[in-house]
Coordinates of C-alpha atoms in Angstrom, one line a residue:
Chain A
M648 CA 8.3 -51.2 -13.3
T649 CA 6.8 -53.9 -15.4
A650 CA 3.8 -53.1 -17.6
A651 CA 0.6 -55.0 -16.1
V652 CA -0.4 -56.1 -20.3
A653 CA 2.7 -55.3 -22.1
I654 CA 1.9 -56.0 -25.6
D655 CA 3.7 -55.3 -28.2
R656 CA 3.6 -55.6 -32.4
V657 CA 0.9 -58.6 -32.6
V658 CA -0.5 -59.2 -36.2
K659 CA -3.9 -61.7 -36.4
H660 CA -4.8 -62.9 -39.3
Y661 CA -7.4 -65.1 -40.3
G662 CA -7.4 -66.0 -44.4
S663 CA -6.9 -62.8 -45.8
L664 CA -9.2 -60.9 -42.8
Q665 CA -5.6 -58.9 -41.0
A666 CA -7.1 -58.6 -37.9
L667 CA -4.5 -57.2 -35.7
G668 CA -2.1 -55.2 -37.1
G669 CA 1.4 -55.4 -34.9
V670 CA -0.9 -53.3 -32.2
S671 CA 1.8 -52.0 -29.3
L672 CA 0.4 -51.3 -26.1
D673 CA 0.8 -51.5 -22.6
I674 CA -1.1 -51.1 -19.6
E675 CA 0.4 -49.9 -16.4
A676 CA -0.9 -51.6 -12.7
G677 CA -3.9 -50.1 -11.5
E678 CA -4.9 -48.9 -14.4
F679 CA -8.2 -48.5 -15.5
F680 CA -7.9 -49.1 -19.4
G681 CA -10.9 -48.9 -22.2
L682 CA -10.2 -50.7 -25.0
L683 CA -12.9 -49.1 -27.4
G684 CA -13.8 -49.7 -31.0
P685 CA -16.6 -50.4 -33.4
N686 CA -17.3 -53.9 -33.7
G687 CA -14.6 -55.6 -36.7
A688 CA -12.5 -53.0 -35.0
G689 CA -10.0 -55.9 -33.7
K690 CA -10.4 -56.1 -29.4
T691 CA -12.1 -59.4 -28.5
T692 CA -9.4 -60.4 -30.9
L693 CA -6.8 -58.2 -28.7
I694 CA -8.1 -60.0 -25.6
S695 CA -8.2 -63.3 -26.7
S696 CA -4.8 -63.5 -27.8
L697 CA -3.9 -62.1 -23.9
A698 CA -5.9 -64.9 -22.5
G699 CA -3.8 -67.4 -24.8
L700 CA -8.1 -68.3 -27.2
I701 CA -6.2 -67.2 -29.9
R702 CA -2.2 -67.4 -31.1
P703 CA -1.2 -64.4 -33.1
D704 CA 1.2 -65.0 -36.1
S705 CA 4.0 -63.1 -34.3
G706 CA 5.0 -60.5 -31.9
T707 CA 4.7 -60.3 -28.0
L708 CA 1.9 -60.7 -24.9
K709 CA 2.4 -60.3 -21.5
V710 CA -0.1 -60.7 -18.9
M711 CA 2.6 -59.3 -15.6
G712 CA 5.7 -60.3 -16.8
H713 CA 4.7 -62.9 -17.7
D714 CA 5.3 -64.8 -22.1
V715 CA 1.5 -65.4 -22.8
I716 CA 3.3 -68.7 -24.7
T717 CA 6.4 -70.0 -23.6
D718 CA 5.3 -68.7 -19.8
F719 CA 1.9 -69.0 -19.7
R720 CA 0.9 -71.2 -16.7
E721 CA 1.8 -67.9 -14.4
A722 CA 0.4 -65.7 -17.1
R723 CA -2.9 -67.0 -17.1
R724 CA -2.4 -67.8 -13.4
N725 CA -2.2 -63.6 -12.6
L726 CA -5.4 -63.0 -15.6
G727 CA -9.1 -62.8 -15.1
V728 CA -12.1 -62.5 -18.6
V729 CA -14.9 -61.8 -18.1
P730 CA -15.5 -63.6 -21.8
Q731 CA -18.2 -61.2 -24.2
E732 CA -20.3 -64.7 -24.9
L733 CA -23.0 -66.1 -22.5
V734 CA -21.0 -68.8 -21.6
F735 CA -22.2 -71.8 -19.0
D736 CA -22.2 -75.0 -18.4
P737 CA -25.2 -76.7 -17.4
F738 CA -24.3 -79.3 -15.3
F739 CA -23.4 -77.7 -12.5
N740 CA -25.6 -75.0 -9.6
V741 CA -23.6 -71.3 -9.1
R742 CA -21.5 -72.1 -5.9
E743 CA -20.2 -75.7 -7.7
T744 CA -19.9 -73.4 -10.6
L745 CA -17.0 -70.7 -8.9
R746 CA -15.3 -73.6 -6.8
I747 CA -14.3 -75.3 -10.0
Q748 CA -12.9 -72.3 -11.8
S749 CA -11.1 -72.3 -8.2
G750 CA -10.0 -75.7 -8.8
Y751 CA -8.7 -75.1 -12.8
F752 CA -6.8 -71.9 -10.9
G753 CA -5.0 -74.3 -8.3
I754 CA -7.3 -73.8 -5.2
R755 CA -9.3 -75.3 -3.2
K756 CA -11.6 -74.5 -0.4
N757 CA -11.8 -71.4 -1.4
D758 CA -15.9 -70.8 0.1
D759 CA -14.0 -67.4 1.7
W760 CA -13.8 -65.5 -1.6
I761 CA -16.3 -66.5 -3.1
D762 CA -19.7 -66.0 -1.0
E763 CA -17.7 -62.9 -1.0
I764 CA -17.7 -61.9 -4.6
L765 CA -21.6 -63.6 -4.6
A766 CA -22.2 -61.5 -2.1
N767 CA -21.2 -58.7 -3.9
L768 CA -22.2 -60.1 -7.3
D769 CA -25.8 -60.2 -5.3
L770 CA -25.4 -63.2 -6.8
T771 CA -26.0 -65.3 -2.7
S772 CA -28.9 -66.5 -2.4
K773 CA -28.9 -67.9 -6.3
A774 CA -25.7 -69.9 -4.4
N775 CA -27.7 -73.5 -5.0
V776 CA -29.3 -72.3 -8.5
N777 CA -29.1 -75.1 -11.0
M778 CA -27.0 -72.0 -14.1
R779 CA -29.8 -72.9 -16.0
R780 CA -32.5 -72.1 -14.4
L781 CA -31.0 -68.2 -14.2
S782 CA -31.8 -65.3 -16.0
G783 CA -29.2 -63.8 -18.9
G784 CA -28.4 -61.2 -16.7
M785 CA -27.6 -63.2 -13.9
K786 CA -25.5 -65.6 -15.4
R787 CA -23.5 -62.7 -16.6
R788 CA -22.8 -62.1 -13.2
V789 CA -21.2 -66.0 -12.7
L790 CA -19.6 -65.2 -15.2
V791 CA -18.2 -62.4 -13.5
A792 CA -17.7 -63.9 -10.7
Q793 CA -16.1 -66.8 -12.5
A794 CA -13.3 -65.1 -13.9
L795 CA -12.3 -63.3 -9.8
V796 CA -12.3 -66.8 -8.9
H797 CA -8.0 -66.8 -8.4
K798 CA -8.0 -63.2 -7.6
P799 CA -6.2 -62.3 -10.3
P800 CA -4.6 -58.5 -10.7
V801 CA -4.8 -57.9 -13.8
I802 CA -9.1 -58.4 -14.8
V803 CA -10.5 -58.2 -18.4
L804 CA -14.0 -57.2 -18.9
D805 CA -15.3 -57.7 -22.1
E806 CA -19.1 -55.9 -22.6
P807 CA -20.1 -57.5 -19.2
T808 CA -22.6 -55.0 -19.7
A809 CA -24.3 -56.2 -22.2
G810 CA -27.8 -57.5 -21.2
V811 CA -27.4 -56.3 -17.5
D812 CA -30.1 -54.2 -15.5
V813 CA -29.2 -51.1 -15.0
E814 CA -29.4 -51.9 -10.8
L815 CA -27.0 -55.0 -11.7
R816 CA -24.5 -52.6 -13.3
Q817 CA -24.7 -49.8 -10.6
G818 CA -23.6 -52.9 -8.3
L819 CA -21.3 -54.2 -10.7
W820 CA -19.5 -51.2 -11.1
Q821 CA -19.2 -50.3 -7.3
F822 CA -17.0 -54.7 -6.9
I823 CA -14.6 -53.7 -9.9
R824 CA -14.4 -50.3 -8.7
R825 CA -13.1 -52.0 -5.6
L826 CA -11.1 -54.2 -7.3
N827 CA -9.9 -51.9 -9.1
G828 CA -9.3 -49.4 -5.7
E829 CA -7.4 -52.7 -4.6
G830 CA -4.7 -51.5 -6.8
H831 CA -6.0 -54.7 -9.3
T832 CA -5.8 -53.4 -12.8
I833 CA -8.9 -53.4 -14.9
I834 CA -9.1 -53.6 -18.5
L835 CA -12.8 -52.6 -20.2
T836 CA -14.0 -52.9 -23.7
T837 CA -17.8 -51.9 -23.5
H838 CA -20.7 -50.3 -26.1
Y839 CA -22.3 -48.3 -23.6
L840 CA -19.7 -44.7 -23.9
E841 CA -20.5 -43.3 -21.3
E842 CA -19.3 -46.4 -18.6
A843 CA -16.1 -46.4 -19.9
E844 CA -15.6 -42.1 -19.6
A845 CA -17.4 -42.5 -16.1
L846 CA -14.9 -45.2 -14.8
C847 CA -11.6 -45.3 -17.1
N848 CA -8.3 -43.2 -16.5
R849 CA -7.1 -44.2 -19.9
M850 CA -8.8 -45.7 -23.4
A851 CA -7.1 -47.5 -26.4
L852 CA -9.1 -46.4 -29.7
M853 CA -9.4 -49.3 -32.1
K854 CA -10.0 -49.3 -36.1
Q855 CA -9.4 -52.7 -38.3
G856 CA -6.9 -54.2 -36.2
Q857 CA -5.1 -51.3 -34.6
V858 CA -5.2 -48.6 -32.3
V859 CA -6.0 -44.8 -33.6
A860 CA -6.1 -43.2 -30.8
L861 CA -4.0 -44.0 -26.9
D862 CA -4.3 -41.3 -24.1
T863 CA -6.0 -40.3 -21.3
T864 CA -9.4 -39.9 -21.4
A865 CA -8.9 -36.0 -19.8
N866 CA -6.8 -35.4 -22.7
L867 CA -9.2 -37.1 -25.8
M868 CA -11.9 -35.6 -24.9
A869 CA -9.4 -32.4 -24.4
A870 CA -9.3 -32.7 -28.5
Y871 CA -12.4 -31.4 -28.2
P872 CA -13.3 -29.2 -26.3
G873 CA -17.5 -29.3 -24.5
A874 CA -17.9 -32.7 -26.8
S875 CA -18.9 -35.7 -25.1
L876 CA -16.9 -39.7 -25.7
E877 CA -19.6 -40.5 -28.0
E878 CA -18.7 -37.2 -30.3
V879 CA -14.6 -37.8 -29.7
F880 CA -15.4 -41.5 -30.5
V881 CA -17.3 -40.7 -33.6
R882 CA -14.8 -37.7 -35.2
T883 CA -11.5 -40.4 -33.8
M884 CA -12.7 -43.2 -36.6
Q885 CA -13.7 -40.5 -38.7
Q886 CA -10.7 -38.8 -39.2
Q887 CA -8.5 -42.3 -39.6
Chain T
M509 CA -2.1 -81.1 -10.0
I510 CA -5.1 -79.5 -7.9
G511 CA -6.3 -78.2 -12.0
F512 CA -6.0 -82.2 -12.8
L513 CA -8.2 -83.7 -10.2
T514 CA -10.7 -80.2 -10.6
L515 CA -11.3 -81.0 -14.5
F516 CA -11.3 -85.4 -14.0
E517 CA -13.5 -84.0 -11.5
K518 CA -15.7 -81.6 -13.2
E519 CA -16.1 -84.8 -16.2
F520 CA -16.9 -87.3 -13.5
L521 CA -20.2 -85.4 -12.2
R522 CA -20.1 -83.8 -16.1
F523 CA -21.0 -88.5 -16.3
W524 CA -22.9 -88.6 -12.9
K525 CA -25.4 -86.4 -12.2
V526 CA -27.6 -87.9 -15.9
S527 CA -26.0 -91.6 -14.6
F528 CA -29.3 -92.6 -15.9
Q529 CA -28.2 -91.9 -18.9
T530 CA -24.8 -92.6 -18.8
V531 CA -24.6 -95.3 -16.6
A532 CA -27.8 -97.1 -16.6
A533 CA -29.1 -97.1 -20.2
P534 CA -25.8 -98.7 -22.0
V535 CA -26.5 -101.6 -18.8
L536 CA -30.0 -102.1 -19.7
T537 CA -28.9 -102.1 -24.4
A538 CA -26.6 -104.8 -23.1
L539 CA -28.6 -107.1 -21.2
L540 CA -30.8 -106.5 -24.1
Y541 CA -28.2 -107.7 -26.2
L542 CA -27.8 -111.0 -24.2
L543 CA -31.3 -111.8 -23.4
I544 CA -31.8 -112.5 -27.3
F545 CA -28.9 -113.2 -28.6
G546 CA -29.1 -115.4 -25.4
H547 CA -32.3 -117.0 -26.1
V548 CA -32.0 -117.7 -30.7
L549 CA -28.8 -119.9 -29.7
D550 CA -27.8 -120.6 -26.9
E551 CA -28.8 -123.9 -27.5
H552 CA -27.5 -124.7 -31.1
V553 CA -23.8 -122.0 -30.0
Q554 CA -21.0 -123.5 -28.3
V555 CA -17.3 -121.4 -28.7
H556 CA -14.2 -122.9 -27.5
G557 CA -15.7 -125.5 -24.9
V558 CA -18.5 -122.6 -23.5
R559 CA -22.5 -121.9 -24.4
Y560 CA -22.8 -119.0 -26.1
T561 CA -24.2 -117.1 -24.1
S562 CA -21.6 -117.4 -21.2
F563 CA -18.8 -116.8 -24.4
L564 CA -21.3 -113.0 -25.5
V565 CA -20.8 -111.5 -21.8
P566 CA -17.2 -110.9 -21.7
G567 CA -18.4 -109.5 -24.9
L568 CA -20.8 -107.0 -24.4
V569 CA -18.5 -106.0 -21.6
M570 CA -15.7 -104.4 -23.8
M571 CA -18.4 -103.4 -25.8
Q572 CA -19.4 -101.1 -23.5
V573 CA -16.8 -100.2 -21.8
L574 CA -15.0 -99.0 -25.4
Q575 CA -18.3 -97.2 -26.8
N576 CA -19.0 -96.0 -23.7
A577 CA -15.5 -94.1 -22.8
F578 CA -15.9 -92.7 -26.6
A579 CA -19.1 -91.5 -25.5
N580 CA -18.1 -90.2 -22.1
S581 CA -15.3 -87.1 -23.7
S582 CA -16.5 -86.7 -27.6
S583 CA -20.1 -85.5 -25.8
S584 CA -18.3 -83.2 -23.5
L585 CA -15.6 -82.3 -25.5
I586 CA -18.6 -81.7 -28.2
Q587 CA -21.6 -79.2 -25.6
A588 CA -18.4 -77.4 -24.0
K589 CA -17.7 -76.6 -27.9
I590 CA -21.0 -76.0 -29.0
T591 CA -22.3 -73.9 -25.7
G592 CA -18.6 -72.2 -26.1
S593 CA -17.9 -72.9 -21.4
I594 CA -15.1 -75.3 -23.3
V595 CA -14.3 -71.2 -22.4
F596 CA -13.4 -72.3 -18.7
V597 CA -10.5 -74.3 -19.1
L598 CA -9.0 -73.1 -21.5
L599 CA -8.3 -70.2 -19.8
P600 CA -6.9 -71.5 -16.6
P601 CA -3.4 -72.9 -16.3
I602 CA -4.3 -76.3 -16.9
S603 CA -1.2 -78.0 -19.4
Y604 CA -1.9 -80.3 -22.0
G605 CA -1.1 -83.7 -20.9
A606 CA -3.0 -82.3 -17.9
F607 CA -6.4 -82.0 -19.5
F608 CA -5.2 -85.1 -21.6
S609 CA -5.7 -87.0 -18.1
A610 CA -8.5 -86.0 -17.2
Y611 CA -10.6 -86.6 -20.0
V612 CA -9.1 -90.0 -20.0
L613 CA -8.8 -90.7 -16.7
A614 CA -13.0 -89.5 -16.4
A615 CA -14.3 -91.4 -19.6
M616 CA -12.3 -95.3 -18.0
V617 CA -13.9 -94.5 -14.9
R618 CA -17.8 -94.3 -17.1
G619 CA -16.9 -97.3 -19.5
L620 CA -15.5 -99.7 -17.1
L621 CA -18.7 -98.5 -13.8
V622 CA -21.2 -98.9 -17.3
G623 CA -18.8 -101.9 -18.1
V624 CA -19.2 -103.4 -14.1
G625 CA -23.1 -102.7 -14.3
V626 CA -23.4 -105.0 -17.2
L627 CA -21.2 -107.8 -15.1
L628 CA -22.9 -107.6 -12.1
A629 CA -26.4 -107.4 -15.1
T630 CA -25.9 -110.5 -16.3
L631 CA -24.9 -112.6 -13.3
W632 CA -27.7 -114.3 -13.2
F633 CA -27.9 -115.3 -17.1
A634 CA -24.9 -116.9 -17.1
E635 CA -22.7 -119.6 -15.0
L636 CA -18.6 -117.9 -15.3
K637 CA -16.0 -117.9 -14.3
L638 CA -12.8 -115.4 -13.9
V639 CA -10.1 -117.4 -14.2
A640 CA -7.9 -114.8 -15.1
P641 CA -8.7 -111.5 -13.4
L642 CA -5.0 -109.3 -13.8
W643 CA -6.0 -110.6 -17.7
A644 CA -8.9 -108.5 -18.8
F645 CA -8.3 -105.8 -15.5
T646 CA -6.0 -105.0 -18.2
F647 CA -7.5 -104.7 -21.5
A648 CA -10.4 -103.4 -20.0
M649 CA -8.5 -100.4 -18.4
L650 CA -6.1 -100.0 -21.9
G651 CA -9.4 -100.2 -24.5
G652 CA -11.4 -97.8 -22.7
A653 CA -7.9 -95.2 -22.4
L654 CA -7.7 -96.4 -26.0
F655 CA -11.3 -94.8 -27.0
A656 CA -11.3 -92.3 -24.5
A657 CA -8.6 -91.1 -26.2
L658 CA -10.3 -91.3 -29.1
G659 CA -12.9 -89.8 -28.2
V660 CA -11.0 -86.2 -27.0
I661 CA -10.0 -86.6 -30.6
A662 CA -13.8 -87.0 -32.2
G663 CA -14.4 -84.3 -30.0
I664 CA -12.0 -81.4 -30.8
W665 CA -12.9 -82.7 -34.5
S666 CA -16.1 -81.6 -34.3
E667 CA -17.4 -78.7 -35.1
K668 CA -21.4 -80.5 -35.3
F669 CA -23.1 -82.9 -33.5
D670 CA -23.0 -85.0 -37.0
Q671 CA -20.2 -84.9 -37.5
L672 CA -19.4 -87.0 -34.3
A673 CA -22.0 -89.2 -34.7
A674 CA -20.9 -90.2 -38.3
F675 CA -16.8 -90.8 -36.2
Q676 CA -18.9 -93.2 -34.3
N677 CA -21.8 -94.8 -36.3
F678 CA -18.8 -95.2 -39.1
L679 CA -16.6 -95.6 -37.7
I680 CA -16.4 -96.6 -34.2
M681 CA -19.6 -99.4 -34.2
P682 CA -18.9 -100.7 -36.8
L683 CA -15.4 -101.3 -35.7
T684 CA -16.6 -103.0 -32.0
M685 CA -19.7 -104.8 -33.7
L686 CA -17.0 -106.5 -36.3
S687 CA -14.1 -107.4 -33.9
G688 CA -15.7 -110.0 -33.1
V689 CA -17.8 -109.8 -29.6
F690 CA -20.2 -111.7 -30.9
Y691 CA -18.5 -115.0 -32.6
S692 CA -15.4 -115.8 -32.1
I693 CA -13.8 -115.4 -35.3
H694 CA -12.9 -118.6 -36.5
T695 CA -16.4 -119.5 -37.3
L696 CA -15.7 -116.7 -40.4
P697 CA -14.6 -117.7 -43.6
A698 CA -10.5 -117.6 -44.4
F699 CA -10.6 -114.3 -45.6
W700 CA -12.6 -111.9 -43.1
Q701 CA -10.3 -113.5 -40.5
G702 CA -8.1 -111.4 -42.2
V703 CA -9.1 -108.3 -42.5
S704 CA -10.3 -108.7 -38.6
H705 CA -7.1 -109.0 -37.4
Y706 CA -6.0 -105.5 -38.2
N707 CA -8.9 -104.7 -37.0
P708 CA -7.2 -103.7 -32.7
V709 CA -10.5 -103.6 -31.5
F710 CA -11.2 -107.3 -32.2
Y711 CA -7.4 -107.9 -29.9
M712 CA -9.2 -106.0 -27.2
I713 CA -12.4 -108.0 -26.8
D714 CA -10.3 -111.5 -27.3
G715 CA -7.9 -110.6 -24.7
F716 CA -10.8 -109.7 -22.0
R717 CA -12.0 -113.1 -22.6
Y718 CA -8.6 -114.8 -22.0
G719 CA -8.6 -113.3 -19.1
F720 CA -12.5 -114.7 -17.8
F721 CA -12.2 -118.5 -19.7
G722 CA -8.3 -118.7 -20.5
V723 CA -9.0 -119.6 -24.6
S724 CA -8.6 -116.8 -26.9
D725 CA -8.4 -116.5 -30.8
V726 CA -3.9 -115.1 -30.5
A727 CA -2.5 -115.1 -27.3
P728 CA -2.7 -113.0 -25.1
E729 CA 0.4 -111.3 -24.8
T730 CA -0.4 -110.2 -28.6
S731 CA -3.1 -108.5 -28.8
L732 CA -1.4 -106.6 -25.7
L733 CA 1.6 -106.3 -28.0
V734 CA -1.2 -104.8 -30.1
V735 CA -2.9 -102.9 -27.7
V736 CA -0.6 -100.8 -25.7
A737 CA 0.9 -100.0 -29.6
C738 CA -2.6 -98.8 -30.6
F739 CA -2.7 -96.1 -27.3
A740 CA 0.6 -95.2 -27.4
V741 CA 0.3 -94.5 -31.1
V742 CA -3.5 -92.7 -30.1
S743 CA -2.0 -90.9 -26.7
L744 CA 1.0 -88.8 -29.0
L745 CA -0.8 -87.5 -31.5
T746 CA -4.4 -86.6 -29.1
L747 CA -1.6 -85.2 -26.5
N748 CA 0.5 -83.6 -30.0
L749 CA -3.4 -82.1 -31.1
L750 CA -3.4 -80.5 -28.0
K751 CA 0.2 -79.0 -27.2
R752 CA -0.7 -77.1 -30.9
G753 CA -4.2 -76.4 -29.7
W754 CA -5.6 -77.7 -33.1
K755 CA -9.1 -76.9 -33.7
L756 CA -9.3 -75.3 -29.6
R757 CA -7.4 -72.2 -29.7
A758 CA -8.0 -70.2 -33.0

């Protein structure tokens, strides 16, 4: 069976700094996978490489069996990415933003699905509001919506709940869990370890461009009986 | 194809939503040039047997086509890069050819809209004939496309607004202002006439003006050859940079 994401010996340097030092990782279809690590561990570089925003020095990355360089069209069609930065195009309102993003993925007349996403992310009342006029939390929801417009089988969420209030966070996770239940593969990076513990079936812990632990959440926790994921994380990082 | 059309539509809406700034303002600027220079020189100067105000109009039209085509693609790209929203165009499966075509076409449309606006606004002040409209149209299209492609390069290359301003003020502005918009190069000393022949914008203005008056400093066929060659070189360079992901994909 083809892995949803296959990462094989990926190396990336920025000048003399090694951002990724030969990362290999397979994520199966339907997994809710956590990618954790301290700042500078290489999580965003790895995600950016998967999304084609960064070109690795060596190694291969595949999304649903499609190489992100040689078969980039299919790889990108199968991937939805919620970027970490709160970015938006100030010229458009929410609905226009989502229609444009659909069009980029070759989809016209996508309003039924757009309406569904808006409803699930509690954005229906903001559909015709310009992006500039939204709060930070609202903008974050639109970023999530943009990643979902083309119904990608693999969804990457790069710290999606940073700066988001508790109520929205709950609503967002409910929606993402539903998508996961429908078969979408979810890859999550977050600094909220309790979220990762509650949501992810399997995790990779990264440090200085390397995967230092890769296992199911249950097995990682079992290694330190009685410890929280935060304690497991800290101890694992100290050991390496 | 839908990806290309959507990107083109987005780029079109981006300037159309602020058309007072992106279309009306350059028309007014050109009109002011015409009123001031026309008032001062119309009684005293004739070029190629044409009154100065009439001579000036095609040059102003073409200058605005070029400058606005450049401004559109370059400002859109640098804004998207600086705000980070460029990621929305880089994540989808849009090919580098579609990316290039959409940015260039939208920029051409803005340039041509401004050009038509200038032409319509100046009809009240100058007598104009359009003796060879196909030539005029061809040079407007090619000139707009060439400057739109240059705008793509400048927008990708620039990391700050002042770098783009330097590109605009130290390259684009001198090239257009010293291209014969306001004069025939035959009025220049021999040395500067020679220098003008190395400026590709001179051929665009001269060829465009030929469409109006049927006379030009050099044969329109020669100008066409130069402009097509320049467009081909700049387009190939831009496509190559986009294919490599230069300054877009680290």
